[in-house]
Short mmCIF file of C-alpha atoms in Angstrom, two decimals:
data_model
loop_
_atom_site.label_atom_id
_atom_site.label_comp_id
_atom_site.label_asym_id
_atom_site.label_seq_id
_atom_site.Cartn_x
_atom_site.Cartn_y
_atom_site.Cartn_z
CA UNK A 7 -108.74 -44.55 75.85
CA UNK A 8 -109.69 -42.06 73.57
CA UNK A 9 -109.99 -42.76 69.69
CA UNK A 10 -107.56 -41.04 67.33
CA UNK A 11 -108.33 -41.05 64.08
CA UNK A 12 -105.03 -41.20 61.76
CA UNK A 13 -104.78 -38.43 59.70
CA UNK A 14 -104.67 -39.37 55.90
CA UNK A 15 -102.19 -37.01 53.95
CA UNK A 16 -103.41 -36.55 50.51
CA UNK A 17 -101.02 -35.35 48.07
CA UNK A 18 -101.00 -31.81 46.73
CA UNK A 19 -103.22 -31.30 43.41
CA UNK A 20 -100.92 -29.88 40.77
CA UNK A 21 -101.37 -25.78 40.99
CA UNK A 22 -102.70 -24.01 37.29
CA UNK A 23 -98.97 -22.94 36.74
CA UNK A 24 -97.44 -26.17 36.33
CA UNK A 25 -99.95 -27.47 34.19
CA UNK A 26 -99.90 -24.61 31.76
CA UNK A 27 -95.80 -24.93 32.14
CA UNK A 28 -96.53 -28.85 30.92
CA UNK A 29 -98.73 -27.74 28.15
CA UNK A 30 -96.73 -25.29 26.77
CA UNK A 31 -93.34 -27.98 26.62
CA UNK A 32 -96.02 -30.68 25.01
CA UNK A 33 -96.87 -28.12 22.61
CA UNK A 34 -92.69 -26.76 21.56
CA UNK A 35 -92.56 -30.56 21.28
CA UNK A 36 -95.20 -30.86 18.63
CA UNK A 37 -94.71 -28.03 16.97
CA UNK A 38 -90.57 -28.72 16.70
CA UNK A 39 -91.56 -32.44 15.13
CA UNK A 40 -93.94 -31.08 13.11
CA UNK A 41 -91.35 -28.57 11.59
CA UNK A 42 -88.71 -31.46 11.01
CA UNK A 43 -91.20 -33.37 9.65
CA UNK A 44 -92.25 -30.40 7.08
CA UNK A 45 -88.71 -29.99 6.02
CA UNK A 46 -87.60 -33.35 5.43
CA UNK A 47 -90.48 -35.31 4.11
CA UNK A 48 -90.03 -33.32 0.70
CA UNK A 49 -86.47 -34.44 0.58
CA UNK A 50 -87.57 -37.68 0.92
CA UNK A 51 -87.90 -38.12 -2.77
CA UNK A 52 -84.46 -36.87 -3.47
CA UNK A 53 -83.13 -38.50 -1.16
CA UNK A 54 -84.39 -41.84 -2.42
CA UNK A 55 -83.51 -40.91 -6.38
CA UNK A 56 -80.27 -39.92 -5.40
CA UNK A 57 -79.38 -43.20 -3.98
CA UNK A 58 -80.92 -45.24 -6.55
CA UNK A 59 -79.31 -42.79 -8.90
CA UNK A 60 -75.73 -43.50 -7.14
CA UNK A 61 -76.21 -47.50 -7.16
CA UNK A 62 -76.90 -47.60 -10.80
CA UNK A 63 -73.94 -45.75 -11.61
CA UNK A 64 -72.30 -48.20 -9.40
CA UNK A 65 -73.78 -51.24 -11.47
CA UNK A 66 -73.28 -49.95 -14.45
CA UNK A 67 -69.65 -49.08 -13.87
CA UNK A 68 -69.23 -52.68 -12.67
CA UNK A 69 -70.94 -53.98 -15.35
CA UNK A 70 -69.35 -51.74 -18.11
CA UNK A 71 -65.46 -53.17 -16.66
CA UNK A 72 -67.05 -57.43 -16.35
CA UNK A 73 -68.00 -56.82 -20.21
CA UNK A 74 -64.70 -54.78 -21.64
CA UNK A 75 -62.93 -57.61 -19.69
CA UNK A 76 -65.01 -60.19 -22.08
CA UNK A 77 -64.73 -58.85 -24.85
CA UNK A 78 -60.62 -58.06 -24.64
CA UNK A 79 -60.57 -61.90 -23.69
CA UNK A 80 -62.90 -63.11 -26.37
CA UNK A 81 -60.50 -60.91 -29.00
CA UNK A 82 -57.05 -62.35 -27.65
CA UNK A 83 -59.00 -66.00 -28.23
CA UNK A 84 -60.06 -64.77 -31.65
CA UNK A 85 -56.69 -63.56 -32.96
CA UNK A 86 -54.34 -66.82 -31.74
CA UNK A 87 -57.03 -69.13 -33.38
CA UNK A 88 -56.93 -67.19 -36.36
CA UNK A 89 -53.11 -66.99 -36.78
CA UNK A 90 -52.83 -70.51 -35.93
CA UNK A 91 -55.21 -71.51 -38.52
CA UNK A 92 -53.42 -69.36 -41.32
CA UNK A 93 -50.41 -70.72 -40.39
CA UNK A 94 -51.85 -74.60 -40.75
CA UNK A 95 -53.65 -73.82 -43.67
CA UNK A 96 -51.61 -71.46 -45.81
CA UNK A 97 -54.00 -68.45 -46.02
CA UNK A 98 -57.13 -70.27 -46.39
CA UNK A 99 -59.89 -70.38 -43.54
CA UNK A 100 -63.37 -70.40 -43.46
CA UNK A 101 -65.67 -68.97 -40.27
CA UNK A 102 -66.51 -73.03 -39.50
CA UNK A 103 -63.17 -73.80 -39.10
CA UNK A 104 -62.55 -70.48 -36.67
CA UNK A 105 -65.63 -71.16 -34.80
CA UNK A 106 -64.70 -74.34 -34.30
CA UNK A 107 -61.22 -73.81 -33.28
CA UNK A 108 -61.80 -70.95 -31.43
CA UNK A 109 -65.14 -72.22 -29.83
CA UNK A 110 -67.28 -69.42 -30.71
CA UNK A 111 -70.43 -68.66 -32.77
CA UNK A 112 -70.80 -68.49 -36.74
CA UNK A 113 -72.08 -65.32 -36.66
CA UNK A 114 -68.88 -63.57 -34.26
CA UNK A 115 -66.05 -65.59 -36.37
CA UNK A 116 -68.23 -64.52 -39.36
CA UNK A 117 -67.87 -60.87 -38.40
CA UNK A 118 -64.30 -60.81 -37.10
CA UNK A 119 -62.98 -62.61 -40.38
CA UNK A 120 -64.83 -60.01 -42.71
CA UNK A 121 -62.86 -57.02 -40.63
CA UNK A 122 -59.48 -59.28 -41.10
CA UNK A 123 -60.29 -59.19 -44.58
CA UNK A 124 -60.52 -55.44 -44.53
CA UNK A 125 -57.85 -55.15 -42.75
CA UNK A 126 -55.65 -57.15 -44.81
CA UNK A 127 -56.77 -57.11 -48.23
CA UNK A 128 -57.97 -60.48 -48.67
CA UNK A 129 -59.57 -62.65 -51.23
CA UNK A 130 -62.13 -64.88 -51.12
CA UNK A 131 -64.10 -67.81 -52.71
CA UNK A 132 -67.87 -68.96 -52.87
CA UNK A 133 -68.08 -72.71 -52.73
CA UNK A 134 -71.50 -74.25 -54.40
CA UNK A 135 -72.81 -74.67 -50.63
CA UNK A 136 -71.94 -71.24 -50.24
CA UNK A 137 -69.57 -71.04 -47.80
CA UNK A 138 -67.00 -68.57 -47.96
CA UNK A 139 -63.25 -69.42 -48.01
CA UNK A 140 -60.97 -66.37 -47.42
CA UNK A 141 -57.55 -66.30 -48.99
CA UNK A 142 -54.84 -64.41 -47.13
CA UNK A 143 -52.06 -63.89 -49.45
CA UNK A 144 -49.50 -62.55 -47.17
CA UNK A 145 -50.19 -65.71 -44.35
CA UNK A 146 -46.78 -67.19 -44.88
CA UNK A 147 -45.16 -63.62 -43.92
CA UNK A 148 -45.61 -64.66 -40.30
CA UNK A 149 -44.28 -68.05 -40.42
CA UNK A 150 -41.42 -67.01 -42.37
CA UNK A 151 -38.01 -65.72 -40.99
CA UNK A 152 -37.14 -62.00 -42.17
CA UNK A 153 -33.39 -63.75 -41.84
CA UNK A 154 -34.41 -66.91 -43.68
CA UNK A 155 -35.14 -66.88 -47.61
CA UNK A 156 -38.57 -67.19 -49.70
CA UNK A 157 -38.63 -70.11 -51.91
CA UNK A 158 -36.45 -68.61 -54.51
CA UNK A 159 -33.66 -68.05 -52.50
CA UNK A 160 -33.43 -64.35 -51.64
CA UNK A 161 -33.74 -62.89 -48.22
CA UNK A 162 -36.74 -60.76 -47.18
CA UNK A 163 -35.92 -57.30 -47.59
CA UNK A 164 -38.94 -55.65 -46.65
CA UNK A 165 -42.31 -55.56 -45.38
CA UNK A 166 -45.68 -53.92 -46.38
CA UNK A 167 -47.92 -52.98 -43.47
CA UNK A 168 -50.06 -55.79 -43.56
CA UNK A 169 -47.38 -58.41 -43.64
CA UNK A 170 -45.85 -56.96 -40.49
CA UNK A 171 -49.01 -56.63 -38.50
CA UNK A 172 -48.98 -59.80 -39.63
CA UNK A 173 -45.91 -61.07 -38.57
CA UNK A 174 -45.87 -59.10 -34.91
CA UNK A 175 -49.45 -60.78 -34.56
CA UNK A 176 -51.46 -56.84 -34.14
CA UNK A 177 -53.82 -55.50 -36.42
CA UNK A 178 -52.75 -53.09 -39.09
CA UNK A 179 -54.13 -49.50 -37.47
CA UNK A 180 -51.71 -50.93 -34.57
CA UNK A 181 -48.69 -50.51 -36.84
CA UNK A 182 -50.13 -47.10 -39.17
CA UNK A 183 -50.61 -45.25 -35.73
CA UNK A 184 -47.51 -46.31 -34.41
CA UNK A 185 -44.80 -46.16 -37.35
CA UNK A 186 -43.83 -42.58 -37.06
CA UNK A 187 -43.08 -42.37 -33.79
CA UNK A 188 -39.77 -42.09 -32.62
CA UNK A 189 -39.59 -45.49 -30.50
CA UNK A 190 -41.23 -47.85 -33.22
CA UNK A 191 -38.49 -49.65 -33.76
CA UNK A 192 -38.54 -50.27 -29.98
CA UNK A 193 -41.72 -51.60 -29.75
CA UNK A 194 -41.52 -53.35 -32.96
CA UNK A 195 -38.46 -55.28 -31.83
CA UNK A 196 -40.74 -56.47 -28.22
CA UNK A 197 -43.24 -57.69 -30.46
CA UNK A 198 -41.05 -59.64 -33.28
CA UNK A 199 -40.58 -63.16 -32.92
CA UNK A 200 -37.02 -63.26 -33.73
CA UNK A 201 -36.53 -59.68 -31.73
CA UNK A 202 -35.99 -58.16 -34.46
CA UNK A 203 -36.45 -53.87 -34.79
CA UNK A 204 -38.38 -52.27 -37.72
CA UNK A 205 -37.88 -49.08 -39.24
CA UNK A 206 -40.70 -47.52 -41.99
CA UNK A 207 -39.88 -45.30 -44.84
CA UNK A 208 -42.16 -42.89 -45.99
CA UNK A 209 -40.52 -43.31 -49.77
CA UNK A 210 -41.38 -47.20 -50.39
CA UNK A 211 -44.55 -46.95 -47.98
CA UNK A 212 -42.72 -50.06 -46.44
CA UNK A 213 -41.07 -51.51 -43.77
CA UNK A 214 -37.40 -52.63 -43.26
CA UNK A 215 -35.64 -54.55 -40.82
CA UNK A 216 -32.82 -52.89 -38.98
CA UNK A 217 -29.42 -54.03 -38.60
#
């Protein structure tokens, strides 16, 4: 029987075209990352400060609305523990007894009582230890009725401005902002404690209840 040999196909070497055609795609590949590359790496930076620029904003924003919510809470605490210790004590307080009472430091009930003093003209006393006792003179104002009588007998008939801040438990710039405006008496009258409307006259500087 006569040999055949098998024939072994090989497979056909890749011609000089398609490698050049291969070359020149590796190369557009290259050179395209190498132009994205070029063009964003510098924004990189930016980028990066922009962001961080973005979250503190964020932060701060936060942070700026957690401490105005503090402090308007820390203020409401202040002012009912000062008007109830006026009221107890006829005027007289001393920053102890409103950092006690209100559960605060010295130094903050310190502070707020010298503005509240400001605010409505107080006087005050050095004791040997030399701890200061503000007097409120107008403290009863609040705890009295504008319908009731003062201890001689005859009705309240009018008001300064510091005796009806006072009385409607705001601070005085509340009421000298708000006293010429048409709907005082309005908001007075929401804020008295026997709903009672306030009118101011610009005469007297004062401040009389309405009928």
């Amino acid at each position: 029987m006569p040999n055949h040999k098998s024939a072994q196909k090989s497979e056909p070497e890749p011609r000089l075209g398609e490698w050049l055609t291969r070359l020149f795609a590796l190369l557009f590949v290259v050179g395209v990352i190498q132009s994205v590359t070029q063009a964003v790496v510098p924004l990189i930076p930016t980028l990066i400060g922009s962001s961080a620029a973005l979250v503190a904003g964020l932060l701060a924003w936060r942070g700026w609305g957690y401490y105005q919510g503090l402090e308007k809470n820390r203020q409401a605490l202040l002012n009912a523990a000062f008007y109830q210790l006026v009221q107890q004590n006829q005027g007289q307080i001393t920053a102890l007894d409103l950092a006690m009472q209100a559960n605060l430091s010295g130094d903050i009930a310190q502070r707020y009582l010298k503005r509240q003093a400001c605010d409505f003209a107080a006087h005050f006393d050095v004791t040997e230890q030399g701890e200061i006792i503000y007097r409120f003179a107008t403290a009863r104002t609040l705890a009295t009725p504008v319908s009731g009588s003062t201890g001689s007998g005859e009705p309240i008939a009018s008001l300064i401005q510091a005796e009806l801040a006072r009385r409607l438990e705001v601070s005085p710039s509340s009421i000298s902002s708000k006293k010429r405006r048409p709907n005082f008496s309005e908001w007075s009258k929401t804020r008295d404690p026997e709903n009672i409307a306030w009118q101011y006259s610009p005469e007297t500087q004062r401040f009389y209840p309405m009928d």
